[in-house]
């Protein structure tokens, strides 16, 4: 019947909805395929669902298919088919969870981007953890990713930085508009120079090197460190103005050059060149976006701080004025603020950096794993408060400890089996029939979908929350299913099958933690 309707279940549309039902009584999988195909095939959904069910039940892996409601399919797998997933996971190893949801996309991922006038601070750190995790997840979903740091090394802030260093080196008061904090004195002491300009340039290079060191320590690596200066010195700003002018969006008014961004929902038109010939920061924004597109990136993703919400409209308008689709070629994510607490009280401000808490100070206080996991496990839409005491506690209430402990517990179990010379042998998947075994198999089967969804929605916290649920499911399995025989009891096929399942859980926990840039310890 399906062939008569021109349908082939072996070639389903990519958008086919197959998911794990919340209620186990509804089967192992549920699908709305019949409802999706009813209109194009001009067939009543329940009639089409009946045909699909008959076709599915010809496969020995399918135990049963029930039709519910207007045409939903509730599918149950045979015991052997469910258990076979353990073999799939173990065989694929580090590749399990990878897919093609973003295949063909070439993404420029810009995050952290900071002025090289001070240490990487807590405000940047959330995007450091989230941005790097996003890059890992995008790649797991099949995209090509370039992680890029945009260095704001042009403009007045660098001049103020140079004056501040010069003043510190000569025991002069900090300039009224300058930078304070002990780090200014530390850098000034490393510089041998006479003029403010030399202090500025040497200080800039030293500060940039420190930023790179701090981020690498945090397990964050950038493929490109892009200099704002290069846009001005290499003619990119003038080129961008020419591109925008050719597209018909440049106009002159009051002696200045403007970009008519109001044509594309921006709240006001933007000045590109002031009447005195000085190019604005917005001109550099235009040049930078066009530069990214001309480097071959079809999707430019900006991760910006909470105080940059106003940039969304203007950046999307730049894309539209450049002739691009602002809903496809550019995306802006805004991350809310992070507060640090200890014992219910706000952590005191950094002495070294003056009025901020640095990334290095956070890592010193809680470690890389606790910091990265805690920053990545919550949606960036909401402000985040981290309690140092909570995220460093070795207790199940601490999510990062809870997930890492599950991995370490598995490693200990596998070591015990190896010490007893118990080999998992050949998997007999039908042996995995216990309720808790099937629950764990279902949880492992969800991982590829979680990764794909996290990539498509730019939400790495979905991976973290999944890992916490997986850890819970594993602990319940462990408490109910004996893996290693007691005493002199013989090793059975059930024990061996469970070793396959345990190893599969270990792989998925490690793969998930790796997507968040967090280690998977073998002992704790």
Short mmCIF file of C-alpha atoms in Angstrom, two decimals:
data_model
loop_
_atom_site.label_atom_id
_atom_site.label_comp_id
_atom_site.label_asym_id
_atom_site.label_seq_id
_atom_site.Cartn_x
_atom_site.Cartn_y
_atom_site.Cartn_z
CA UNK A 1 0.00 0.00 0.00
CA UNK A 2 2.82 2.42 0.78
CA UNK A 3 4.47 1.82 -2.56
CA UNK A 4 1.16 2.56 -4.25
CA UNK A 5 1.14 5.92 -2.50
CA UNK A 6 4.69 6.62 -3.66
CA UNK A 7 6.20 6.28 -0.18
CA UNK A 8 9.36 4.47 0.94
CA UNK A 9 10.04 4.15 4.67
CA UNK A 10 13.74 3.76 3.94
CA UNK A 11 13.84 7.35 2.70
CA UNK A 12 11.91 9.39 5.24
CA UNK A 13 11.94 13.20 5.20
CA UNK A 14 14.55 14.80 7.47
CA UNK A 15 11.80 16.56 9.42
CA UNK A 16 10.11 13.30 10.42
CA UNK A 17 9.18 13.54 14.10
CA UNK A 18 10.25 10.46 16.05
CA UNK A 19 10.62 10.92 19.78
CA UNK A 20 10.63 9.12 23.09
CA UNK A 21 7.17 9.35 24.68
CA UNK A 22 7.08 10.59 28.26
CA UNK A 23 4.65 7.85 29.20
CA UNK A 24 6.34 4.40 28.83
CA UNK A 25 2.90 2.88 28.19
CA UNK A 26 2.95 4.65 24.82
CA UNK A 27 5.87 2.55 23.61
CA UNK A 28 9.56 3.07 22.96
CA UNK A 29 9.04 5.63 20.20
CA UNK A 30 6.20 7.81 18.98
CA UNK A 31 5.85 9.39 15.55
CA UNK A 32 3.48 11.79 13.79
CA UNK A 33 4.70 10.70 10.34
CA UNK A 34 1.21 9.78 9.16
CA UNK A 35 -0.09 13.24 10.04
CA UNK A 36 2.85 14.87 8.22
CA UNK A 37 2.29 12.85 5.04
CA UNK A 38 -1.51 12.88 5.02
CA UNK A 39 -1.84 16.15 3.09
CA UNK A 40 0.80 15.54 0.38
CA UNK A 41 -0.54 12.01 -0.21
CA UNK A 42 -4.19 13.10 0.06
CA UNK A 43 -4.83 10.20 2.45
CA UNK A 44 -6.68 10.25 5.79
CA UNK A 45 -4.05 10.14 8.60
CA UNK A 46 -5.38 7.03 10.32
CA UNK A 47 -5.58 5.15 7.03
CA UNK A 48 -1.98 6.12 6.24
CA UNK A 49 -0.92 5.24 9.80
CA UNK A 50 -2.39 1.75 9.31
CA UNK A 51 -0.31 1.25 6.15
CA UNK A 52 2.88 2.47 7.88
CA UNK A 53 2.21 0.23 10.88
CA UNK A 54 1.81 -2.83 8.65
CA UNK A 55 5.09 -2.00 6.87
CA UNK A 56 6.99 -1.49 10.14
CA UNK A 57 5.77 -4.75 11.64
CA UNK A 58 7.43 -6.71 8.84
CA UNK A 59 10.77 -5.88 10.52
CA UNK A 60 11.85 -8.31 13.22
CA UNK A 61 13.24 -5.42 15.30
CA UNK A 62 9.70 -4.07 15.75
CA UNK A 63 7.65 -5.80 18.43
CA UNK A 64 4.44 -3.85 17.87
CA UNK A 65 2.99 -0.66 16.39
CA UNK A 66 -0.21 0.88 17.75
CA UNK A 67 -2.23 3.72 16.22
CA UNK A 68 -3.45 6.38 18.61
CA UNK A 69 -5.65 9.44 18.27
CA UNK A 70 -5.85 10.97 14.78
CA UNK A 71 -2.93 8.93 13.48
CA UNK A 72 -0.01 8.86 15.92
CA UNK A 73 2.20 5.78 15.84
CA UNK A 74 3.35 4.19 19.12
CA UNK A 75 6.23 1.83 18.39
CA UNK A 76 7.67 -0.88 20.61
CA UNK A 77 10.98 -2.54 19.82
CA UNK A 78 11.86 -6.16 20.41
CA UNK A 79 14.23 -6.81 23.31
CA UNK A 80 17.07 -7.61 20.92
CA UNK A 81 16.62 -4.38 18.95
CA UNK A 82 16.68 -2.26 22.10
CA UNK A 83 19.81 -3.94 23.44
CA UNK A 84 21.59 -3.64 20.12
CA UNK A 85 22.11 0.06 20.88
CA UNK A 86 24.81 -0.88 23.38
CA UNK A 87 26.85 -2.33 20.53
CA UNK A 88 26.26 0.77 18.39
CA UNK A 89 27.52 3.10 21.11
CA UNK A 90 30.59 1.03 21.98
CA UNK A 91 31.47 0.56 18.30
CA UNK A 92 31.16 4.25 17.47
CA UNK A 93 32.94 5.36 20.63
CA UNK A 94 33.84 9.05 20.50
CA UNK A 95 31.78 9.48 17.34
CA UNK A 96 28.53 8.47 19.00
CA UNK A 97 26.25 11.49 19.17
CA UNK A 98 27.74 13.19 16.15
CA UNK A 99 25.37 13.90 13.27
CA UNK A 100 24.61 16.08 10.27
CA UNK A 101 21.98 18.51 11.56
CA UNK A 102 24.22 21.45 10.56
CA UNK A 103 26.05 19.73 7.73
CA UNK A 104 27.25 22.16 5.06
CA UNK A 105 27.18 25.22 7.33
CA UNK A 106 30.33 27.32 7.63
CA UNK A 107 29.94 29.21 10.90
CA UNK A 108 31.95 32.14 12.23
CA UNK A 109 31.49 32.02 15.99
CA UNK A 110 32.58 35.24 17.68
CA UNK A 111 32.59 35.34 21.46
CA UNK A 112 34.34 36.88 24.48
CA UNK A 113 35.61 39.76 22.27
CA UNK A 114 37.10 42.25 24.71
CA UNK A 115 39.17 45.39 24.96
CA UNK A 116 42.85 44.50 25.52
CA UNK A 117 42.95 46.96 28.41
CA UNK A 118 42.38 44.57 31.32
CA UNK A 119 42.20 40.90 32.30
CA UNK A 120 39.44 38.58 31.10
CA UNK A 121 36.76 39.06 33.75
CA UNK A 122 33.62 37.36 35.02
CA UNK A 123 31.46 39.16 32.47
CA UNK A 124 33.44 37.53 29.66
CA UNK A 125 33.68 34.15 31.36
CA UNK A 126 30.10 33.05 30.78
CA UNK A 127 30.51 33.52 27.05
CA UNK A 128 33.91 31.82 27.18
CA UNK A 129 32.28 28.65 28.54
CA UNK A 130 29.10 28.85 26.46
CA UNK A 131 30.79 29.96 23.24
CA UNK A 132 33.44 27.28 23.31
CA UNK A 133 30.81 24.64 24.12
CA UNK A 134 28.67 25.87 21.22
CA UNK A 135 31.63 25.48 18.88
CA UNK A 136 32.12 21.89 19.99
CA UNK A 137 28.41 21.14 19.62
CA UNK A 138 28.20 22.77 16.18
CA UNK A 139 31.09 20.61 14.99
CA UNK A 140 29.43 17.50 16.43
CA UNK A 141 26.35 18.44 14.38
CA UNK A 142 28.41 18.55 11.18
CA UNK A 143 29.22 22.26 10.81
CA UNK A 144 32.56 23.84 10.01
CA UNK A 145 33.33 26.28 12.81
CA UNK A 146 35.85 29.08 13.19
CA UNK A 147 36.11 30.42 16.74
CA UNK A 148 36.98 34.09 16.55
CA UNK A 149 37.96 36.74 19.08
CA UNK A 150 37.43 40.34 17.95
CA UNK A 151 40.04 42.51 19.65
CA UNK A 152 38.91 46.11 20.18
CA UNK A 153 42.38 47.57 19.67
CA UNK A 154 41.38 50.83 17.99
CA UNK A 155 39.89 53.89 19.60
CA UNK A 156 39.97 55.95 22.75
CA UNK A 157 40.05 53.07 25.26
CA UNK A 158 43.54 52.06 24.14
CA UNK A 159 44.74 55.65 24.44
CA UNK A 160 43.45 55.75 28.03
CA UNK A 161 45.19 52.44 28.69
CA UNK A 162 48.51 53.84 27.50
CA UNK A 163 48.15 56.96 29.66
CA UNK A 164 47.32 54.80 32.68
CA UNK A 165 50.43 52.66 32.19
CA UNK A 166 52.61 55.72 31.71
CA UNK A 167 51.25 57.29 34.90
CA UNK A 168 51.78 54.10 36.91
CA UNK A 169 55.37 53.76 35.69
CA UNK A 170 56.12 57.34 36.77
CA UNK A 171 54.28 57.10 40.12
CA UNK A 172 51.67 59.56 38.95
CA UNK A 173 47.97 59.44 39.87
CA UNK A 174 45.72 57.40 37.60
CA UNK A 175 44.25 59.67 34.91
CA UNK A 176 40.66 60.67 35.57
CA UNK A 177 39.40 58.57 32.66
CA UNK A 178 42.10 55.89 33.06
CA UNK A 179 42.27 52.31 34.28
CA UNK A 180 42.97 51.32 37.88
CA UNK A 181 43.85 48.11 39.65
CA UNK A 182 47.14 46.46 40.55
CA UNK A 183 47.40 44.86 37.11
CA UNK A 184 48.20 48.27 35.62
CA UNK A 185 51.21 48.59 37.93
CA UNK A 186 52.27 44.99 37.16
CA UNK A 187 52.23 45.61 33.41
CA UNK A 188 53.89 49.02 33.70
CA UNK A 189 56.79 47.43 35.57
CA UNK A 190 57.44 45.13 32.58
CA UNK A 191 57.67 47.96 30.07
CA UNK A 192 60.77 49.83 29.07
CA UNK A 193 59.62 52.86 27.15
CA UNK A 194 59.71 56.65 27.07
CA UNK A 195 56.51 57.81 25.41
CA UNK A 196 52.85 57.13 26.18
CA UNK A 197 52.55 55.64 22.69
CA UNK A 198 55.25 53.06 23.43
CA UNK A 199 53.63 52.25 26.78
CA UNK A 200 50.34 51.78 24.95
CA UNK A 201 51.76 49.44 22.31
CA UNK A 202 53.88 47.32 24.66
CA UNK A 203 51.09 47.20 27.24
CA UNK A 204 48.64 46.16 24.54
CA UNK A 205 50.82 43.21 23.49
CA UNK A 206 51.40 42.13 27.10
CA UNK A 207 47.69 42.36 27.93
CA UNK A 208 46.72 40.41 24.81
CA UNK A 209 49.20 37.67 25.72
CA UNK A 210 47.72 37.47 29.23
CA UNK A 211 44.19 37.22 27.83
CA UNK A 212 45.24 34.35 25.58
CA UNK A 213 46.94 32.56 28.46
CA UNK A 214 43.89 32.91 30.73
CA UNK A 215 41.52 31.62 28.06
CA UNK A 216 43.75 28.67 27.11
CA UNK A 217 43.92 27.79 30.80
CA UNK A 218 40.11 27.77 30.74
CA UNK A 219 40.25 25.26 27.87
CA UNK A 220 39.15 27.89 25.33
CA UNK A 221 41.08 28.16 22.08
CA UNK A 222 40.42 30.70 19.34
CA UNK A 223 41.23 29.94 15.72
CA UNK A 224 41.40 33.64 14.86
CA UNK A 225 42.32 36.69 16.92
CA UNK A 226 40.93 39.44 14.71
CA UNK A 227 42.24 42.97 15.14
CA UNK A 228 39.88 45.92 14.78
CA UNK A 229 42.89 47.96 13.67
CA UNK A 230 43.31 45.75 10.62
CA UNK A 231 39.93 46.91 9.33
CA UNK A 232 41.11 50.52 9.28
CA UNK A 233 44.70 49.90 8.22
CA UNK A 234 43.83 47.45 5.44
CA UNK A 235 41.10 49.50 3.78
CA UNK A 236 38.27 47.21 4.86
CA UNK A 237 36.16 50.09 6.16
CA UNK A 238 36.37 51.98 2.86
CA UNK A 239 35.58 48.75 1.01
CA UNK A 240 32.50 48.16 3.16
CA UNK A 241 31.26 51.69 2.49
CA UNK A 242 31.65 51.06 -1.26
CA UNK A 243 29.68 47.80 -0.99
CA UNK A 244 26.88 49.44 0.97
CA UNK A 245 26.83 52.42 -1.40
CA UNK A 246 26.52 50.15 -4.45
CA UNK A 247 23.59 48.45 -2.72
CA UNK A 248 21.86 51.82 -2.48
CA UNK A 249 21.77 52.26 1.30
CA UNK A 250 24.31 55.08 1.81
CA UNK A 251 23.22 58.73 1.92
CA UNK A 252 24.79 62.06 2.84
CA UNK A 253 23.27 64.39 5.43
CA UNK A 254 24.62 67.33 7.49
CA UNK A 255 28.07 66.75 6.05
CA UNK A 256 28.19 63.14 7.34
CA UNK A 257 27.85 59.76 5.62
CA UNK A 258 24.95 57.61 6.85
CA UNK A 259 23.66 54.06 6.42
CA UNK A 260 19.88 53.90 6.04
CA UNK A 261 19.30 51.06 8.48
CA UNK A 262 15.71 52.13 9.22
CA UNK A 263 14.75 50.41 5.97
CA UNK A 264 15.42 47.18 7.85
CA UNK A 265 13.69 47.71 11.23
CA UNK A 266 16.58 49.50 12.98
CA UNK A 267 15.33 52.24 15.31
CA UNK A 268 17.39 54.96 13.59
CA UNK A 269 19.81 55.50 10.72
CA UNK A 270 23.49 55.23 11.58
CA UNK A 271 26.42 57.53 10.93
CA UNK A 272 29.36 55.81 9.24
CA UNK A 273 31.63 58.83 8.64
CA UNK A 274 31.29 61.98 10.72
CA UNK A 275 31.43 65.42 9.20
CA UNK A 276 35.09 65.77 10.21
CA UNK A 277 35.96 62.63 8.24
CA UNK A 278 36.31 60.42 11.32
CA UNK A 279 34.92 56.90 10.88
CA UNK A 280 32.60 55.65 13.63
CA UNK A 281 32.63 52.39 15.56
CA UNK A 282 29.57 51.46 13.52
CA UNK A 283 31.68 51.75 10.35
CA UNK A 284 34.02 49.10 11.79
CA UNK A 285 30.98 46.92 12.62
CA UNK A 286 29.91 47.13 8.97
CA UNK A 287 33.40 46.34 7.72
CA UNK A 288 33.78 43.42 10.11
CA UNK A 289 30.51 41.77 9.05
CA UNK A 290 31.28 42.16 5.34
CA UNK A 291 34.79 40.86 5.96
CA UNK A 292 33.36 37.72 7.58
CA UNK A 293 31.02 37.09 4.67
CA UNK A 294 33.79 37.62 2.14
CA UNK A 295 35.93 35.10 4.02
CA UNK A 296 33.28 32.52 3.14
CA UNK A 297 31.18 32.27 6.30
CA UNK A 298 27.51 31.74 5.50
CA UNK A 299 26.46 32.18 9.12
CA UNK A 300 27.94 34.82 11.42
CA UNK A 301 27.12 34.26 15.07
CA UNK A 302 27.78 37.03 17.61
CA UNK A 303 27.71 36.29 21.35
CA UNK A 304 27.32 39.60 23.15
CA UNK A 305 26.90 40.78 26.73
CA UNK A 306 23.72 41.96 28.41
CA UNK A 307 24.55 45.62 27.76
CA UNK A 308 24.62 45.02 23.99
CA UNK A 309 20.92 44.30 23.42
CA UNK A 310 20.66 47.40 21.25
CA UNK A 311 23.14 45.88 18.82
CA UNK A 312 20.69 43.25 17.57
CA UNK A 313 18.71 45.61 15.33
CA UNK A 314 21.71 47.44 13.93
CA UNK A 315 23.74 44.30 13.20
CA UNK A 316 20.82 42.64 11.43
CA UNK A 317 20.31 45.87 9.47
CA UNK A 318 23.97 45.74 8.38
CA UNK A 319 23.41 42.24 7.01
CA UNK A 320 20.30 43.36 5.13
CA UNK A 321 22.06 46.42 3.71
CA UNK A 322 24.88 44.14 2.55
CA UNK A 323 22.32 42.16 0.55
CA UNK A 324 22.08 39.21 2.94
CA UNK A 325 19.21 37.52 4.73
CA UNK A 326 19.34 38.77 8.35
CA UNK A 327 17.39 35.72 9.50
CA UNK A 328 19.88 33.33 7.91
CA UNK A 329 23.31 34.91 7.63
CA UNK A 330 23.60 36.63 11.01
CA UNK A 331 22.55 35.67 14.52
CA UNK A 332 23.05 37.56 17.77
CA UNK A 333 22.81 35.92 21.19
CA UNK A 334 22.71 38.03 24.35
CA UNK A 335 24.07 36.60 27.59
CA UNK A 336 22.84 37.89 30.92
CA UNK A 337 25.03 38.81 33.87
CA UNK A 338 26.82 36.46 36.26
CA UNK A 339 27.10 37.05 40.01
CA UNK A 340 29.47 35.20 42.30
CA UNK A 341 28.53 34.27 45.87
CA UNK A 342 30.23 32.52 48.78
CA UNK A 343 28.34 31.53 51.91
CA UNK A 344 25.34 33.51 50.72
CA UNK A 345 27.35 36.72 50.41
CA UNK A 346 28.63 38.44 47.24
CA UNK A 347 32.28 37.75 46.54
CA UNK A 348 34.41 40.84 47.10
CA UNK A 349 35.77 42.69 44.13
CA UNK A 350 39.20 41.88 42.79
CA UNK A 351 42.07 43.93 44.15
CA UNK A 352 44.24 43.13 41.18
CA UNK A 353 41.71 44.25 38.58
CA UNK A 354 40.14 47.03 40.61
CA UNK A 355 36.39 46.67 40.15
CA UNK A 356 36.04 43.23 38.57
CA UNK A 357 36.56 39.52 39.27
CA UNK A 358 38.94 37.93 36.78
CA UNK A 359 38.68 34.62 34.97
CA UNK A 360 41.90 33.47 36.65
CA UNK A 361 40.47 34.25 40.09
CA UNK A 362 37.35 32.22 39.30
CA UNK A 363 39.43 29.26 38.12
CA UNK A 364 41.65 29.49 41.19
CA UNK A 365 38.55 29.41 43.40
CA UNK A 366 36.55 26.59 41.78
CA UNK A 367 38.63 24.92 39.04
CA UNK A 368 38.10 24.75 35.29
CA UNK A 369 35.55 21.90 35.29
CA UNK A 370 33.24 23.36 37.94
CA UNK A 371 33.38 26.82 36.37
CA UNK A 372 32.75 25.67 32.79
CA UNK A 373 29.98 23.23 33.66
CA UNK A 374 28.20 25.66 35.99
CA UNK A 375 28.33 28.46 33.43
CA UNK A 376 27.12 26.27 30.56
CA UNK A 377 24.27 24.40 32.31
CA UNK A 378 21.85 27.36 32.46
CA UNK A 379 20.16 29.21 29.63
CA UNK A 380 21.98 32.43 28.80
CA UNK A 381 18.62 34.24 28.69
CA UNK A 382 18.59 34.57 32.47
CA UNK A 383 21.02 36.12 34.98
CA UNK A 384 23.12 33.52 36.75
CA UNK A 385 24.31 33.38 40.34
CA UNK A 386 27.13 30.96 41.15
CA UNK A 387 27.77 29.98 44.75
CA UNK A 388 31.41 28.94 45.14
CA UNK A 389 30.58 26.66 48.07
CA UNK A 390 27.89 24.86 46.07
CA UNK A 391 29.81 24.26 42.84
CA UNK A 392 32.91 22.94 44.63
CA UNK A 393 31.09 20.56 46.98
CA UNK A 394 31.73 16.84 46.46
CA UNK A 395 28.10 15.89 46.88
CA UNK A 396 25.24 14.70 44.65
CA UNK A 397 23.61 18.12 45.00
CA UNK A 398 26.49 19.56 42.93
CA UNK A 399 25.59 18.83 39.26
CA UNK A 400 29.14 18.69 37.89
CA UNK A 401 30.24 16.33 40.68
CA UNK A 402 27.11 14.22 40.14
CA UNK A 403 27.83 13.70 36.43
CA UNK A 404 31.58 13.21 36.80
CA UNK A 405 31.00 10.77 39.68
CA UNK A 406 28.77 8.63 37.46
CA UNK A 407 31.62 8.37 34.95
CA UNK A 408 34.18 7.59 37.67
CA UNK A 409 31.85 4.99 39.19
CA UNK A 410 31.62 3.23 35.83
CA UNK A 411 35.41 3.29 35.42
CA UNK A 412 35.78 1.69 38.84
CA UNK A 413 33.26 -1.01 37.92
CA UNK A 414 34.96 -1.78 34.62
CA UNK A 415 38.34 -1.96 36.38
CA UNK A 416 36.89 -4.42 38.90
CA UNK A 417 35.62 -6.59 36.04
CA UNK A 418 39.03 -6.45 34.36
CA UNK A 419 40.80 -7.38 37.61
CA UNK A 420 38.53 -10.42 37.83
CA UNK A 421 39.32 -11.30 34.19
CA UNK A 422 35.69 -10.88 33.23
CA UNK A 423 35.46 -10.15 29.50
CA UNK A 424 32.27 -8.73 28.05
CA UNK A 425 32.57 -11.17 25.14
CA UNK A 426 30.02 -11.10 22.36
CA UNK A 427 26.93 -9.03 23.06
CA UNK A 428 23.64 -10.90 23.25
CA UNK A 429 21.29 -7.90 23.16
CA UNK A 430 18.17 -9.88 24.02
CA UNK A 431 19.61 -10.41 27.51
CA UNK A 432 18.95 -6.75 28.30
CA UNK A 433 15.29 -6.90 29.33
CA UNK A 434 15.23 -5.51 32.87
CA UNK A 435 13.18 -2.32 33.24
CA UNK A 436 16.21 -0.33 34.42
CA UNK A 437 18.34 -1.69 31.57
CA UNK A 438 15.73 -0.55 29.06
CA UNK A 439 15.50 2.85 30.75
CA UNK A 440 19.25 3.28 30.40
CA UNK A 441 19.17 2.18 26.77
CA UNK A 442 16.43 4.71 26.04
CA UNK A 443 18.46 7.45 27.71
CA UNK A 444 21.57 6.56 25.68
CA UNK A 445 19.50 6.57 22.50
CA UNK A 446 18.46 10.16 23.17
CA UNK A 447 21.99 11.56 23.04
CA UNK A 448 22.25 12.19 19.26
CA UNK A 449 18.91 14.02 19.29
CA UNK A 450 19.97 16.14 22.26
CA UNK A 451 23.19 17.16 20.51
CA UNK A 452 21.34 18.04 17.30
CA UNK A 453 18.73 20.08 19.18
CA UNK A 454 21.38 21.91 21.22
CA UNK A 455 23.15 22.80 17.97
CA UNK A 456 20.03 23.96 16.17
CA UNK A 457 18.81 26.08 19.11
CA UNK A 458 22.28 27.26 20.24
CA UNK A 459 21.58 25.92 23.73
CA UNK A 460 24.49 23.95 25.24
CA UNK A 461 22.66 23.76 28.56
CA UNK A 462 20.54 21.02 26.98
CA UNK A 463 23.60 18.76 26.93
CA UNK A 464 24.34 19.44 30.60
CA UNK A 465 20.77 18.77 31.72
CA UNK A 466 20.72 15.58 29.64
CA UNK A 467 23.91 14.37 31.32
CA UNK A 468 22.38 14.92 34.74
CA UNK A 469 19.34 12.86 33.77
CA UNK A 470 21.58 10.17 32.28
CA UNK A 471 23.62 10.02 35.49
CA UNK A 472 20.41 9.53 37.48
CA UNK A 473 19.26 6.79 35.12
CA UNK A 474 22.63 5.04 35.39
CA UNK A 475 22.67 5.16 39.20
CA UNK A 476 19.18 3.60 39.25
CA UNK A 477 20.34 0.87 36.88
CA UNK A 478 23.41 0.19 39.02
CA UNK A 479 21.33 -0.06 42.19
CA UNK A 480 18.96 -2.60 40.61
CA UNK A 481 21.07 -4.65 38.20
CA UNK A 482 24.09 -6.66 39.30
CA UNK A 483 26.88 -6.25 36.74
CA UNK A 484 29.78 -8.15 38.30
CA UNK A 485 28.80 -11.51 39.93
CA UNK A 486 29.20 -11.84 43.68
CA UNK A 487 31.82 -14.16 45.11
CA UNK A 488 32.15 -17.41 43.18
CA UNK A 489 28.92 -16.95 41.23
CA UNK A 490 29.39 -17.78 37.53
CA UNK A 491 29.61 -15.07 34.89
CA UNK A 492 26.45 -15.19 32.78
CA UNK A 493 25.45 -13.72 29.43
CA UNK A 494 23.41 -11.18 31.39
CA UNK A 495 26.54 -10.00 33.20
CA UNK A 496 28.38 -9.68 29.91
CA UNK A 497 25.53 -7.80 28.26
CA UNK A 498 25.44 -5.43 31.21
CA UNK A 499 29.16 -4.77 30.79
CA UNK A 500 28.41 -3.67 27.24
CA UNK A 501 25.68 -1.40 28.55
CA UNK A 502 27.92 0.05 31.26
CA UNK A 503 30.68 0.78 28.77
CA UNK A 504 28.14 2.46 26.48
CA UNK A 505 27.02 4.70 29.37
CA UNK A 506 30.65 5.59 30.08
CA UNK A 507 31.18 6.62 26.45
CA UNK A 508 28.11 8.84 26.34
CA UNK A 509 28.95 10.56 29.62
CA UNK A 510 32.49 11.25 28.39
CA UNK A 511 31.27 12.44 24.99
CA UNK A 512 28.75 14.78 26.58
CA UNK A 513 31.24 16.25 29.02
CA UNK A 514 33.71 16.76 26.16
CA UNK A 515 31.11 18.87 24.34
CA UNK A 516 31.10 21.16 27.39
CA UNK A 517 34.89 21.23 27.62
CA UNK A 518 34.75 19.36 30.94
CA UNK A 519 36.92 16.36 31.86
CA UNK A 520 35.61 12.85 32.53
CA UNK A 521 37.70 11.64 35.51
CA UNK A 522 38.28 7.93 36.05
CA UNK A 523 38.43 8.31 39.84
CA UNK A 524 37.19 10.91 42.32
#
